[in-house]
Amino acid sequence: MARPRTPAGRARRTHELLAVEYPEAVCELEHRNAFELLAATILAAQSTDVGVNKATPALFARFPDPETLAEAEPEQVEPYVNTIGLFRNKSKSLVGMARMLLEEYDGEVPGAMRDLVRLPGVGRKTANVIRSVALGLPGLPVDTHVTRLSGLLGLTSESDPVKIEMALNPMIPARQRGDFSLRMILHGRRVCVARRPRCEDCVLNDFCPSSSI
């Protein structure tokens, strides 16, 4: 098969090959509904999924829905998340998020990007996670792995996450953007690791401009 020579071609080939490599790619933040994923994703900023998953069972047992969380003060939330970085600020964001859900969205997690990014602690990456994972809507979360791999693969020269998202969106079918992001993240964690990419084990090495093979 001919090597793809354009960013769009490399994105399509990457999407195809990673779908075979990671057929069951799923969000690694444990959740049962959109509200829990929203809270977990707020907590995950600058933290690990593993660390968040250790904290959320007790958090959701005490605050299982927006109603109970909205009644709390941030200081009451802090003991449940104090193992996570920036836990005081994140506790404020969680309570503020729950209150806004009740006051403006009838306790439901909204689907529109413009509504999601209004919630405390929610930026475009978090909003795209909620849209693509919990709500079945188009969304391409751009984290450090997606940023790094997009550059190495020559998909875009942008470094700003929003500009990367805008560059990648036309290259990937709308309903598959979330899966593309999840697989890029898994590949960045398992093979194309930041400190020492394992190019010899990479399914993309025959067309990746940065491959050492």
PDB file of C-alpha atoms in Angstrom:
ATOM      1  CA  MET A   1       0.000   0.000   0.000  1.00  0.00           C
ATOM      2  CA  ALA A   2       1.336   3.426  -0.952  1.00  0.00           C
ATOM      3  CA  ARG A   3       2.475   5.676   1.829  1.00  0.00           C
ATOM      4  CA  PRO A   4       0.070   8.545   2.545  1.00  0.00           C
ATOM      5  CA  ARG A   5       1.741  11.809   1.600  1.00  0.00           C
ATOM      6  CA  THR A   6      -0.655  14.370   3.074  1.00  0.00           C
ATOM      7  CA  PRO A   7      -1.638  15.103   6.679  1.00  0.00           C
ATOM      8  CA  ALA A   8      -5.212  14.032   5.924  1.00  0.00           C
ATOM      9  CA  GLY A   9      -3.979  10.800   4.376  1.00  0.00           C
ATOM     10  CA  ARG A  10      -1.752  10.051   7.358  1.00  0.00           C
ATOM     11  CA  ALA A  11      -4.644  10.789   9.723  1.00  0.00           C
ATOM     12  CA  ARG A  12      -6.915   8.381   7.868  1.00  0.00           C
ATOM     13  CA  ARG A  13      -4.278   5.635   7.818  1.00  0.00           C
ATOM     14  CA  THR A  14      -3.516   6.225  11.505  1.00  0.00           C
ATOM     15  CA  HIS A  15      -7.207   5.975  12.303  1.00  0.00           C
ATOM     16  CA  GLU A  16      -7.535   2.701  10.378  1.00  0.00           C
ATOM     17  CA  LEU A  17      -4.467   1.039  11.889  1.00  0.00           C
ATOM     18  CA  LEU A  18      -5.091   2.109  15.469  1.00  0.00           C
ATOM     19  CA  ALA A  19      -8.673   0.842  15.206  1.00  0.00           C
ATOM     20  CA  VAL A  20      -7.211  -2.614  14.532  1.00  0.00           C
ATOM     21  CA  GLU A  21      -4.557  -2.226  17.231  1.00  0.00           C
ATOM     22  CA  TYR A  22      -6.993  -1.002  19.922  1.00  0.00           C
ATOM     23  CA  PRO A  23     -10.445  -2.303  18.921  1.00  0.00           C
ATOM     24  CA  GLU A  24     -11.909  -1.889  22.401  1.00  0.00           C
ATOM     25  CA  ALA A  25     -10.543   1.565  23.189  1.00  0.00           C
ATOM     26  CA  VAL A  26     -12.559   3.054  26.035  1.00  0.00           C
ATOM     27  CA  CYS A  27     -12.264   5.987  28.378  1.00  0.00           C
ATOM     28  CA  GLU A  28     -10.265   4.831  31.394  1.00  0.00           C
ATOM     29  CA  LEU A  29     -12.091   7.099  33.832  1.00  0.00           C
ATOM     30  CA  GLU A  30     -14.605   4.902  35.656  1.00  0.00           C
ATOM     31  CA  HIS A  31     -18.163   6.239  35.522  1.00  0.00           C
ATOM     32  CA  ARG A  32     -21.771   5.123  35.273  1.00  0.00           C
ATOM     33  CA  ASN A  33     -23.371   8.179  33.707  1.00  0.00           C
ATOM     34  CA  ALA A  34     -22.641  11.592  32.198  1.00  0.00           C
ATOM     35  CA  PHE A  35     -22.637  13.353  35.575  1.00  0.00           C
ATOM     36  CA  GLU A  36     -20.026  10.995  37.016  1.00  0.00           C
ATOM     37  CA  LEU A  37     -17.843  11.308  33.918  1.00  0.00           C
ATOM     38  CA  LEU A  38     -18.115  15.092  34.078  1.00  0.00           C
ATOM     39  CA  ALA A  39     -16.994  15.110  37.715  1.00  0.00           C
ATOM     40  CA  ALA A  40     -14.208  12.598  37.067  1.00  0.00           C
ATOM     41  CA  THR A  41     -12.918  14.555  34.082  1.00  0.00           C
ATOM     42  CA  ILE A  42     -12.808  17.773  36.094  1.00  0.00           C
ATOM     43  CA  LEU A  43     -10.754  15.920  38.697  1.00  0.00           C
ATOM     44  CA  ALA A  44      -8.468  14.416  36.048  1.00  0.00           C
ATOM     45  CA  ALA A  45      -7.004  17.750  34.954  1.00  0.00           C
ATOM     46  CA  GLN A  46      -3.243  17.580  35.635  1.00  0.00           C
ATOM     47  CA  SER A  47      -3.833  14.266  37.430  1.00  0.00           C
ATOM     48  CA  THR A  48      -3.813  10.596  36.437  1.00  0.00           C
ATOM     49  CA  ASP A  49      -6.855   8.508  35.593  1.00  0.00           C
ATOM     50  CA  VAL A  50      -5.621   5.899  38.073  1.00  0.00           C
ATOM     51  CA  GLY A  51      -5.549   8.444  40.886  1.00  0.00           C
ATOM     52  CA  VAL A  52      -9.001   9.745  40.022  1.00  0.00           C
ATOM     53  CA  ASN A  53     -10.455   6.237  39.859  1.00  0.00           C
ATOM     54  CA  LYS A  54      -9.209   5.575  43.388  1.00  0.00           C
ATOM     55  CA  ALA A  55     -11.038   8.628  44.718  1.00  0.00           C
ATOM     56  CA  THR A  56     -14.336   8.615  42.867  1.00  0.00           C
ATOM     57  CA  PRO A  57     -16.067   5.545  44.369  1.00  0.00           C
ATOM     58  CA  ALA A  58     -16.263   7.192  47.814  1.00  0.00           C
ATOM     59  CA  LEU A  59     -17.016  10.585  46.270  1.00  0.00           C
ATOM     60  CA  PHE A  60     -19.948   9.253  44.243  1.00  0.00           C
ATOM     61  CA  ALA A  61     -21.228   7.189  47.162  1.00  0.00           C
ATOM     62  CA  ARG A  62     -21.521  10.408  49.181  1.00  0.00           C
ATOM     63  CA  PHE A  63     -22.541  12.701  46.296  1.00  0.00           C
ATOM     64  CA  PRO A  64     -24.301  10.480  43.741  1.00  0.00           C
ATOM     65  CA  ASP A  65     -26.013  13.218  41.742  1.00  0.00           C
ATOM     66  CA  PRO A  66     -26.014  16.969  41.087  1.00  0.00           C
ATOM     67  CA  GLU A  67     -28.628  17.546  43.770  1.00  0.00           C
ATOM     68  CA  THR A  68     -26.570  16.188  46.657  1.00  0.00           C
ATOM     69  CA  LEU A  69     -23.338  17.722  45.397  1.00  0.00           C
ATOM     70  CA  ALA A  70     -24.964  21.136  44.956  1.00  0.00           C
ATOM     71  CA  GLU A  71     -26.040  21.137  48.610  1.00  0.00           C
ATOM     72  CA  ALA A  72     -22.456  20.656  49.805  1.00  0.00           C
ATOM     73  CA  GLU A  73     -19.780  23.223  50.485  1.00  0.00           C
ATOM     74  CA  PRO A  74     -16.363  22.720  48.855  1.00  0.00           C
ATOM     75  CA  GLU A  75     -14.860  21.993  52.271  1.00  0.00           C
ATOM     76  CA  GLN A  76     -17.183  18.988  52.581  1.00  0.00           C
ATOM     77  CA  VAL A  77     -15.994  17.627  49.238  1.00  0.00           C
ATOM     78  CA  GLU A  78     -12.270  18.081  49.893  1.00  0.00           C
ATOM     79  CA  PRO A  79     -11.760  14.979  52.095  1.00  0.00           C
ATOM     80  CA  TYR A  80     -12.988  12.780  49.238  1.00  0.00           C
ATOM     81  CA  VAL A  81     -10.550  14.184  46.668  1.00  0.00           C
ATOM     82  CA  ASN A  82      -7.562  15.317  48.747  1.00  0.00           C
ATOM     83  CA  THR A  83      -5.321  12.666  47.156  1.00  0.00           C
ATOM     84  CA  ILE A  84      -5.684  14.464  43.822  1.00  0.00           C
ATOM     85  CA  GLY A  85      -3.630  17.477  42.790  1.00  0.00           C
ATOM     86  CA  LEU A  86      -5.267  20.918  43.133  1.00  0.00           C
ATOM     87  CA  PHE A  87      -8.042  19.297  45.175  1.00  0.00           C
ATOM     88  CA  ARG A  88      -9.232  22.534  46.795  1.00  0.00           C
ATOM     89  CA  ASN A  89      -9.811  24.272  43.476  1.00  0.00           C
ATOM     90  CA  LYS A  90     -11.333  21.133  42.021  1.00  0.00           C
ATOM     91  CA  SER A  91     -13.716  20.807  44.983  1.00  0.00           C
ATOM     92  CA  LYS A  92     -14.946  24.338  44.270  1.00  0.00           C
ATOM     93  CA  SER A  93     -15.368  23.469  40.598  1.00  0.00           C
ATOM     94  CA  LEU A  94     -17.346  20.312  41.406  1.00  0.00           C
ATOM     95  CA  VAL A  95     -19.795  22.156  43.645  1.00  0.00           C
ATOM     96  CA  GLY A  96     -20.077  25.048  41.195  1.00  0.00           C
ATOM     97  CA  MET A  97     -20.674  22.623  38.332  1.00  0.00           C
ATOM     98  CA  ALA A  98     -23.454  20.826  40.216  1.00  0.00           C
ATOM     99  CA  ARG A  99     -25.157  24.087  41.169  1.00  0.00           C
ATOM    100  CA  MET A 100     -25.064  25.349  37.585  1.00  0.00           C
ATOM    101  CA  LEU A 101     -26.486  22.066  36.306  1.00  0.00           C
ATOM    102  CA  LEU A 102     -29.452  22.475  38.647  1.00  0.00           C
ATOM    103  CA  GLU A 103     -29.938  26.195  38.112  1.00  0.00           C
ATOM    104  CA  GLU A 104     -29.609  26.292  34.332  1.00  0.00           C
ATOM    105  CA  TYR A 105     -29.929  22.765  32.908  1.00  0.00           C
ATOM    106  CA  ASP A 106     -32.547  21.042  35.098  1.00  0.00           C
ATOM    107  CA  GLY A 107     -29.857  18.822  36.601  1.00  0.00           C
ATOM    108  CA  GLU A 108     -28.913  17.322  33.224  1.00  0.00           C
ATOM    109  CA  VAL A 109     -25.473  17.444  31.624  1.00  0.00           C
ATOM    110  CA  PRO A 110     -25.857  19.573  28.476  1.00  0.00           C
ATOM    111  CA  GLY A 111     -24.529  18.432  25.132  1.00  0.00           C
ATOM    112  CA  ALA A 112     -23.727  21.697  23.390  1.00  0.00           C
ATOM    113  CA  MET A 113     -20.088  22.781  23.526  1.00  0.00           C
ATOM    114  CA  ARG A 114     -21.081  26.366  24.380  1.00  0.00           C
ATOM    115  CA  ASP A 115     -23.019  25.121  27.422  1.00  0.00           C
ATOM    116  CA  LEU A 116     -20.425  22.642  28.641  1.00  0.00           C
ATOM    117  CA  VAL A 117     -17.552  25.133  28.645  1.00  0.00           C
ATOM    118  CA  ARG A 118     -19.603  27.465  30.840  1.00  0.00           C
ATOM    119  CA  LEU A 119     -19.482  24.942  33.676  1.00  0.00           C
ATOM    120  CA  PRO A 120     -16.799  25.529  36.327  1.00  0.00           C
ATOM    121  CA  GLY A 121     -13.673  23.482  35.678  1.00  0.00           C
ATOM    122  CA  VAL A 122     -14.679  22.571  32.127  1.00  0.00           C
ATOM    123  CA  GLY A 123     -12.617  23.477  29.053  1.00  0.00           C
ATOM    124  CA  ARG A 124     -12.852  22.183  25.501  1.00  0.00           C
ATOM    125  CA  LYS A 125     -10.945  18.970  26.250  1.00  0.00           C
ATOM    126  CA  THR A 126     -13.276  18.034  29.102  1.00  0.00           C
ATOM    127  CA  ALA A 127     -16.305  19.049  27.041  1.00  0.00           C
ATOM    128  CA  ASN A 128     -15.172  16.867  24.151  1.00  0.00           C
ATOM    129  CA  VAL A 129     -14.705  13.905  26.503  1.00  0.00           C
ATOM    130  CA  ILE A 130     -18.268  14.310  27.773  1.00  0.00           C
ATOM    131  CA  ARG A 131     -19.677  14.731  24.275  1.00  0.00           C
ATOM    132  CA  SER A 132     -17.890  11.776  22.725  1.00  0.00           C
ATOM    133  CA  VAL A 133     -17.870   9.276  25.613  1.00  0.00           C
ATOM    134  CA  ALA A 134     -21.054   9.953  27.579  1.00  0.00           C
ATOM    135  CA  LEU A 135     -23.408  11.572  25.082  1.00  0.00           C
ATOM    136  CA  GLY A 136     -22.537   9.931  21.759  1.00  0.00           C
ATOM    137  CA  LEU A 137     -21.827  13.274  20.094  1.00  0.00           C
ATOM    138  CA  PRO A 138     -18.862  14.344  17.951  1.00  0.00           C
ATOM    139  CA  GLY A 139     -15.893  15.407  20.041  1.00  0.00           C
ATOM    140  CA  LEU A 140     -12.110  15.125  19.702  1.00  0.00           C
ATOM    141  CA  PRO A 141     -10.365  15.635  23.052  1.00  0.00           C
ATOM    142  CA  VAL A 142      -6.818  16.915  22.609  1.00  0.00           C
ATOM    143  CA  ASP A 143      -4.526  16.005  25.498  1.00  0.00           C
ATOM    144  CA  THR A 144      -0.737  15.874  25.694  1.00  0.00           C
ATOM    145  CA  HIS A 145      -0.614  12.511  23.880  1.00  0.00           C
ATOM    146  CA  VAL A 146      -2.819  13.677  20.999  1.00  0.00           C
ATOM    147  CA  THR A 147      -0.770  16.867  20.786  1.00  0.00           C
ATOM    148  CA  ARG A 148       2.555  15.016  20.699  1.00  0.00           C
ATOM    149  CA  LEU A 149       1.510  12.275  18.285  1.00  0.00           C
ATOM    150  CA  SER A 150      -0.166  14.734  15.930  1.00  0.00           C
ATOM    151  CA  GLY A 151       3.133  16.581  15.656  1.00  0.00           C
ATOM    152  CA  LEU A 152       5.254  13.441  15.246  1.00  0.00           C
ATOM    153  CA  LEU A 153       2.931  12.095  12.559  1.00  0.00           C
ATOM    154  CA  GLY A 154       2.927  15.398  10.712  1.00  0.00           C
ATOM    155  CA  LEU A 155      -0.837  15.801  11.002  1.00  0.00           C
ATOM    156  CA  THR A 156      -0.493  19.447  12.045  1.00  0.00           C
ATOM    157  CA  SER A 157       2.218  21.871  13.055  1.00  0.00           C
ATOM    158  CA  GLU A 158      -0.069  23.601  15.545  1.00  0.00           C
ATOM    159  CA  SER A 159       0.787  23.430  19.237  1.00  0.00           C
ATOM    160  CA  ASP A 160      -2.359  24.981  20.704  1.00  0.00           C
ATOM    161  CA  PRO A 161      -4.897  22.260  21.632  1.00  0.00           C
ATOM    162  CA  VAL A 162      -7.866  24.138  20.166  1.00  0.00           C
ATOM    163  CA  LYS A 163      -6.042  24.728  16.880  1.00  0.00           C
ATOM    164  CA  ILE A 164      -5.002  21.058  16.809  1.00  0.00           C
ATOM    165  CA  GLU A 165      -8.627  20.026  17.310  1.00  0.00           C
ATOM    166  CA  MET A 166      -9.762  22.315  14.494  1.00  0.00           C
ATOM    167  CA  ALA A 167      -7.044  20.934  12.198  1.00  0.00           C
ATOM    168  CA  LEU A 168      -7.858  17.283  12.952  1.00  0.00           C
ATOM    169  CA  ASN A 169     -11.650  17.500  12.861  1.00  0.00           C
ATOM    170  CA  PRO A 170     -12.002  17.607   9.038  1.00  0.00           C
ATOM    171  CA  MET A 171      -9.666  14.610   8.721  1.00  0.00           C
ATOM    172  CA  ILE A 172     -11.781  12.244  10.848  1.00  0.00           C
ATOM    173  CA  PRO A 173     -15.495  11.405  10.401  1.00  0.00           C
ATOM    174  CA  ALA A 174     -17.475  13.297  13.029  1.00  0.00           C
ATOM    175  CA  ARG A 175     -18.825  10.251  14.881  1.00  0.00           C
ATOM    176  CA  GLN A 176     -15.387   8.646  15.033  1.00  0.00           C
ATOM    177  CA  ARG A 177     -13.423  11.571  16.449  1.00  0.00           C
ATOM    178  CA  GLY A 178     -13.758  10.427  20.056  1.00  0.00           C
ATOM    179  CA  ASP A 179     -12.512   6.936  19.211  1.00  0.00           C
ATOM    180  CA  PHE A 180      -9.601   8.431  17.257  1.00  0.00           C
ATOM    181  CA  SER A 181      -8.596  10.488  20.289  1.00  0.00           C
ATOM    182  CA  LEU A 182      -8.888   7.530  22.691  1.00  0.00           C
ATOM    183  CA  ARG A 183      -6.699   5.371  20.446  1.00  0.00           C
ATOM    184  CA  MET A 184      -4.094   8.092  20.000  1.00  0.00           C
ATOM    185  CA  ILE A 185      -3.949   8.411  23.797  1.00  0.00           C
ATOM    186  CA  LEU A 186      -3.552   4.649  24.265  1.00  0.00           C
ATOM    187  CA  HIS A 187      -0.851   4.526  21.613  1.00  0.00           C
ATOM    188  CA  GLY A 188       0.958   7.408  23.277  1.00  0.00           C
ATOM    189  CA  ARG A 189       0.850   5.627  26.624  1.00  0.00           C
ATOM    190  CA  ARG A 190       1.835   2.164  25.403  1.00  0.00           C
ATOM    191  CA  VAL A 191       4.055   2.515  22.332  1.00  0.00           C
ATOM    192  CA  CYS A 192       4.848   6.081  21.270  1.00  0.00           C
ATOM    193  CA  VAL A 193       5.923   7.037  24.764  1.00  0.00           C
ATOM    194  CA  ALA A 194       7.352  10.495  25.276  1.00  0.00           C
ATOM    195  CA  ARG A 195      10.757   9.606  26.687  1.00  0.00           C
ATOM    196  CA  ARG A 196      11.600   6.747  24.356  1.00  0.00           C
ATOM    197  CA  PRO A 197       9.187   6.006  21.496  1.00  0.00           C
ATOM    198  CA  ARG A 198       9.210   2.311  20.589  1.00  0.00           C
ATOM    199  CA  CYS A 199       9.290   2.862  16.839  1.00  0.00           C
ATOM    200  CA  GLU A 200      10.241  -0.765  16.212  1.00  0.00           C
ATOM    201  CA  ASP A 201       6.905  -1.887  17.701  1.00  0.00           C
ATOM    202  CA  CYS A 202       4.761   0.834  16.120  1.00  0.00           C
ATOM    203  CA  VAL A 203       2.161  -0.042  13.484  1.00  0.00           C
ATOM    204  CA  LEU A 204       2.578   3.459  12.059  1.00  0.00           C
ATOM    205  CA  ASN A 205       6.315   3.292  11.509  1.00  0.00           C
ATOM    206  CA  ASP A 206       6.199   2.825   7.728  1.00  0.00           C
ATOM    207  CA  PHE A 207       4.727   6.276   7.126  1.00  0.00           C
ATOM    208  CA  CYS A 208       5.410   8.270  10.310  1.00  0.00           C
ATOM    209  CA  PRO A 209       7.776  11.131   9.386  1.00  0.00           C
ATOM    210  CA  SER A 210       9.414  10.876  12.831  1.00  0.00           C
ATOM    211  CA  SER A 211      10.009   7.130  12.828  1.00  0.00           C
ATOM    212  CA  SER A 212      13.543   5.992  13.610  1.00  0.00           C
ATOM    213  CA  ILE A 213      13.032   2.798  11.567  1.00  0.00           C
TER     214      ILE A 213
END
